[in-house]
Amino acid sequence: MGYILGIESSCDETAAAVLKDGRYILSSIIGFQWDIHSKYGGIVPELACRRHIEVIYPIVNEAVEKAGIKLSELSAVAVTSGPGLIGALLVGVSFAKALSYSLNIPLISVNHLEGHLWAVNLTHRVQKPFIALVVSGGHTNLYMVKDVGDYKLLGNTLDDAAGEAFDKVSKILGLGYPGGPAIEKCAESGDADAIALPRGLLKKGGFDFSFSGMKTAVLSVIKSRYSYAHVDDISEILCGEDQLRSDIAASFQKAVIDILVLKSLSAVQKTGINRIVLSGGVACNKLLREKMKELEVKEGITVYIPEPKFCTDNAAMIAWVGYQYYKKGIFSDLKLNPDAQSSIG
Ligand code: KG4
Ligand code: ZN
């Protein structure tokens, strides 16, 4: 029982949320930073840290106020301590430590990936065990999840993460950052079978992923069509080539989704666990959600996907995991340091 404040600042979102009794989301505030990163085509870590410092206090305040409680009523503060950008993590962890010390409440360290794994529980009651696919800008991890804290990593990406591949291909196509929503929109008017792209590591089996070959293949497709041109700026070449750009976006999106869906299905077949949880920013993708949901009808698998606002980075998911550790009395002390590379399972 109690009010848990969650704080998330691992990448380019500054977020704070208050959860009551581990079930009721009283507030979930997210400060986005697209305005400062979009012109660089990706996240600039130093700029991300500075913005976190500027907004963390007002965002935490807003979350507490919107929850209708006072800071002194908080039972604990849960914070993302990794993985992520070290400077960005440091802002959230330092702020949470200061709150824990001044309010004399427990400090709870939460792994960002663990937050994504359980985000769906904010709105659904998921039966355990389950297969979980976390697809974000930094990770493409397939897990077998038995309980909170009991994870087995089945496979992950050997190169780019799925979201990173969306972001890179979007940059090539001149569609901007973040790439996922931009590619999804552009793909609407494209033919997903127009361009043949490799499905990395699909035939080889296993649960690892590879997306970097797909990005190279996209570049080769464009270069092969414009061999006369010196390809310094592909996006310029694509000016006036809206159909080609949409066909590439649609074909790329389909190729990534094929891999994600088939690998998840094969994890179900191998483990005999017929529940899948999909999460992370890429899980906002409508076609991916649709194709995963089709597994329910075609394969009899139960598929859980959080609402899009809980797929991307948020602090409610951190507070939810924090509450589980709060119940068990698993706390950190003020020596807690962020760990940019931390992992689970
Ligand atoms: O989970 P998230 O918010 O942050 C990380 O932990 O990385 O995920 C961000 C990633 C970005 O790479 C973004 O391009 C991708 O999620 N993304 C999408 C969509 N919306 C966000 N990818 C594909 N389709 C989308 N609609
Ligand atoms: Zn994330």
XYZ file of C-alpha atoms in Angstrom, residues 29-280:
252
model
C 4.004 13.207 -16.905
C 6.445 12.966 -19.813
C 8.678 15.730 -21.139
C 9.799 15.005 -24.699
C 12.984 16.394 -26.266
C 12.341 15.917 -29.990
C 12.624 19.651 -30.516
C 16.297 19.687 -29.553
C 17.431 16.423 -31.193
C 15.481 16.266 -34.454
C 17.783 18.586 -36.381
C 20.720 16.255 -35.649
C 18.839 13.142 -36.851
C 19.405 11.412 -33.486
C 19.944 11.964 -29.788
C 22.838 14.193 -28.700
C 23.690 12.883 -25.190
C 25.047 16.148 -23.810
C 21.948 18.074 -24.883
C 19.717 15.361 -23.433
C 21.419 15.651 -20.018
C 21.122 19.423 -19.937
C 17.419 19.297 -20.723
C 16.860 16.627 -18.033
C 18.490 18.935 -15.487
C 16.263 21.841 -16.525
C 12.959 19.991 -16.401
C 13.243 17.233 -13.810
C 12.146 19.353 -10.868
C 9.048 20.860 -12.559
C 8.082 17.473 -13.989
C 8.317 15.672 -10.635
C 6.392 18.519 -9.014
C 3.686 18.329 -11.663
C 3.357 14.560 -11.203
C 2.947 14.901 -7.436
C 0.511 17.807 -7.746
C -1.581 16.057 -10.386
C -1.738 12.982 -8.136
C -3.381 15.217 -5.554
C -0.886 14.410 -2.814
C 1.992 16.136 -1.031
C 5.626 15.096 -1.379
C 5.548 14.100 2.287
C 2.882 11.479 1.533
C 5.144 9.490 -0.813
C 6.013 6.000 0.438
C 9.064 5.443 -1.796
C 10.862 6.732 -4.870
C 11.729 4.348 -7.705
C 14.204 5.425 -10.349
C 15.681 4.028 -13.556
C 19.341 3.347 -12.824
C 20.236 1.805 -16.220
C 20.726 0.971 -18.986
C 20.833 4.255 -20.895
C 22.921 7.368 -21.386
C 25.126 7.750 -18.338
C 24.720 11.523 -17.974
C 20.968 11.279 -18.456
C 20.640 8.479 -15.890
C 22.739 10.456 -13.440
C 20.187 13.278 -13.398
C 17.276 11.000 -12.423
C 19.299 8.957 -9.930
C 20.727 12.051 -8.199
C 17.282 13.627 -7.972
C 15.749 10.425 -6.573
C 18.546 10.090 -4.014
C 17.996 13.670 -2.855
C 14.248 13.025 -2.459
C 14.822 9.754 -0.639
C 17.238 11.436 1.780
C 15.205 14.558 2.430
C 11.852 12.772 2.789
C 13.397 9.797 4.578
C 11.714 7.284 2.276
C 13.146 4.165 0.584
C 15.032 4.481 -2.699
C 14.343 1.746 -5.234
C 16.559 1.060 -8.238
C 14.733 -0.164 -11.357
C 16.200 -1.487 -14.588
C 14.736 0.328 -17.596
C 14.182 -2.941 -19.496
C 12.317 -4.359 -16.532
C 10.037 -1.332 -16.744
C 9.253 -2.074 -20.395
C 8.700 -5.785 -19.634
C 5.991 -5.057 -17.084
C 4.462 -1.892 -18.587
C 1.498 -3.885 -19.852
C 0.572 -4.677 -16.239
C -0.393 -1.043 -15.757
C -3.584 -1.812 -17.658
C -3.825 -5.617 -17.917
C -3.300 -8.555 -15.623
C -0.814 -10.758 -17.440
C -0.602 -14.414 -16.525
C 2.930 -15.678 -15.872
C 5.179 -17.062 -17.288
C 5.353 -15.255 -20.626
C 7.620 -14.558 -23.560
C 8.516 -10.871 -23.780
C 9.916 -8.946 -26.700
C 11.339 -5.530 -25.827
C 11.831 -3.501 -28.999
C 13.140 -0.011 -28.404
C 15.702 2.453 -29.673
C 18.457 0.705 -27.734
C 17.307 -2.912 -27.443
C 15.772 -5.851 -29.225
C 15.611 -8.432 -26.465
C 13.599 -11.617 -26.280
C 13.022 -12.926 -22.740
C 11.362 -15.746 -20.927
C 9.757 -14.089 -17.894
C 8.745 -16.202 -14.901
C 8.232 -13.442 -12.333
C 9.459 -10.008 -11.275
C 13.233 -10.396 -11.090
C 13.203 -13.841 -12.752
C 14.187 -13.367 -16.393
C 16.014 -15.454 -18.954
C 17.412 -13.674 -21.989
C 16.702 -15.884 -25.017
C 18.254 -13.623 -27.629
C 19.117 -10.060 -28.548
C 20.418 -8.000 -31.415
C 23.950 -8.554 -32.615
C 24.149 -5.054 -34.117
C 21.453 -2.354 -34.383
C 18.297 -2.394 -32.271
C 14.984 -2.471 -34.157
C 14.162 1.149 -33.229
C 17.689 2.212 -34.126
C 17.222 0.615 -37.569
C 13.984 2.587 -38.015
C 15.826 5.757 -36.981
C 18.781 5.129 -39.329
C 16.667 4.239 -42.357
C 14.501 7.269 -41.668
C 17.601 9.429 -41.724
C 18.687 7.900 -45.060
C 15.239 8.613 -46.492
C 15.323 12.176 -45.164
C 12.299 11.575 -42.944
C 13.725 12.898 -39.687
C 13.796 11.778 -36.058
C 12.270 9.818 -34.385
C 12.315 7.470 -37.339
C 9.685 4.925 -36.299
C 6.586 7.119 -36.574
C 8.005 8.856 -39.701
C 8.616 5.555 -41.518
C 5.231 4.241 -40.440
C 3.512 7.297 -41.932
C 5.551 7.258 -45.150
C 4.904 3.507 -45.573
C 1.145 4.090 -45.757
C 1.375 4.992 -49.438
C 4.040 2.399 -50.280
C 4.077 -1.154 -51.628
C 5.611 -3.454 -49.012
C 6.546 -6.033 -51.668
C 8.209 -3.566 -54.011
C 11.751 -3.898 -52.669
C 13.357 -7.185 -51.639
C 15.244 -6.775 -48.367
C 17.153 -9.408 -46.373
C 15.623 -10.863 -43.202
C 18.754 -11.013 -41.034
C 19.303 -14.273 -39.098
C 15.777 -15.490 -39.848
C 16.761 -18.602 -41.767
C 19.598 -19.361 -39.383
C 17.129 -19.826 -36.516
C 17.926 -19.020 -32.894
C 16.684 -15.969 -31.056
C 19.278 -13.371 -31.971
C 18.506 -10.488 -34.308
C 20.446 -8.495 -36.884
C 19.181 -5.341 -38.570
C 22.270 -3.575 -39.848
C 22.281 -5.556 -43.127
C 18.836 -4.215 -43.868
C 20.025 -0.641 -43.573
C 22.932 -1.403 -45.934
C 20.513 -3.078 -48.357
C 18.334 0.062 -48.373
C 21.384 2.133 -49.263
C 22.369 -0.314 -52.035
C 18.887 -0.223 -53.548
C 19.058 3.547 -53.826
C 22.647 3.603 -55.084
C 21.949 0.919 -57.711
C 19.133 3.013 -59.161
C 21.188 6.152 -59.209
C 24.598 4.767 -60.124
C 25.244 7.835 -62.281
C 25.068 10.082 -59.257
C 27.686 10.660 -56.657
C 25.786 9.634 -53.572
C 26.756 12.165 -50.942
C 23.298 12.929 -49.792
C 20.824 10.184 -50.555
C 17.883 12.109 -49.185
C 18.532 14.788 -51.799
C 18.490 12.194 -54.561
C 15.144 11.014 -53.258
C 13.644 14.476 -53.653
C 10.745 14.121 -56.070
C 10.861 10.319 -55.667
C 8.015 10.039 -53.203
C 6.798 6.664 -54.463
C 10.242 5.070 -54.219
C 10.682 6.497 -50.730
C 7.304 5.104 -49.627
C 8.035 1.714 -51.206
C 11.344 1.513 -49.343
C 9.684 2.570 -46.064
C 6.907 -0.020 -46.472
C 9.278 -2.819 -47.525
C 11.652 -2.054 -44.663
C 8.847 -1.910 -42.105
C 7.494 -5.245 -43.313
C 10.920 -6.908 -43.219
C 11.538 -5.807 -39.605
C 8.066 -6.918 -38.538
C 8.414 -10.323 -40.227
C 11.529 -10.974 -38.187
C 10.049 -9.784 -34.885
C 6.864 -11.807 -35.279
C 8.529 -15.016 -36.479
C 11.205 -14.982 -33.764
C 8.558 -14.430 -31.078
C 6.497 -17.269 -32.490
C 9.490 -19.567 -32.504
C 10.220 -18.660 -28.840
C 6.678 -19.742 -27.983
C 7.116 -23.000 -29.891
C 10.472 -23.738 -28.263
C 9.418 -22.957 -24.668
C 5.787 -24.059 -24.809
C 4.786 -20.765 -23.131
C 1.956 -19.438 -25.237
C 1.749 -15.864 -23.998
C 3.660 -12.996 -25.610
C 4.177 -9.511 -24.204
C 5.334 -6.916 -26.705
C 6.815 -3.653 -25.422
C 9.198 -0.756 -26.060
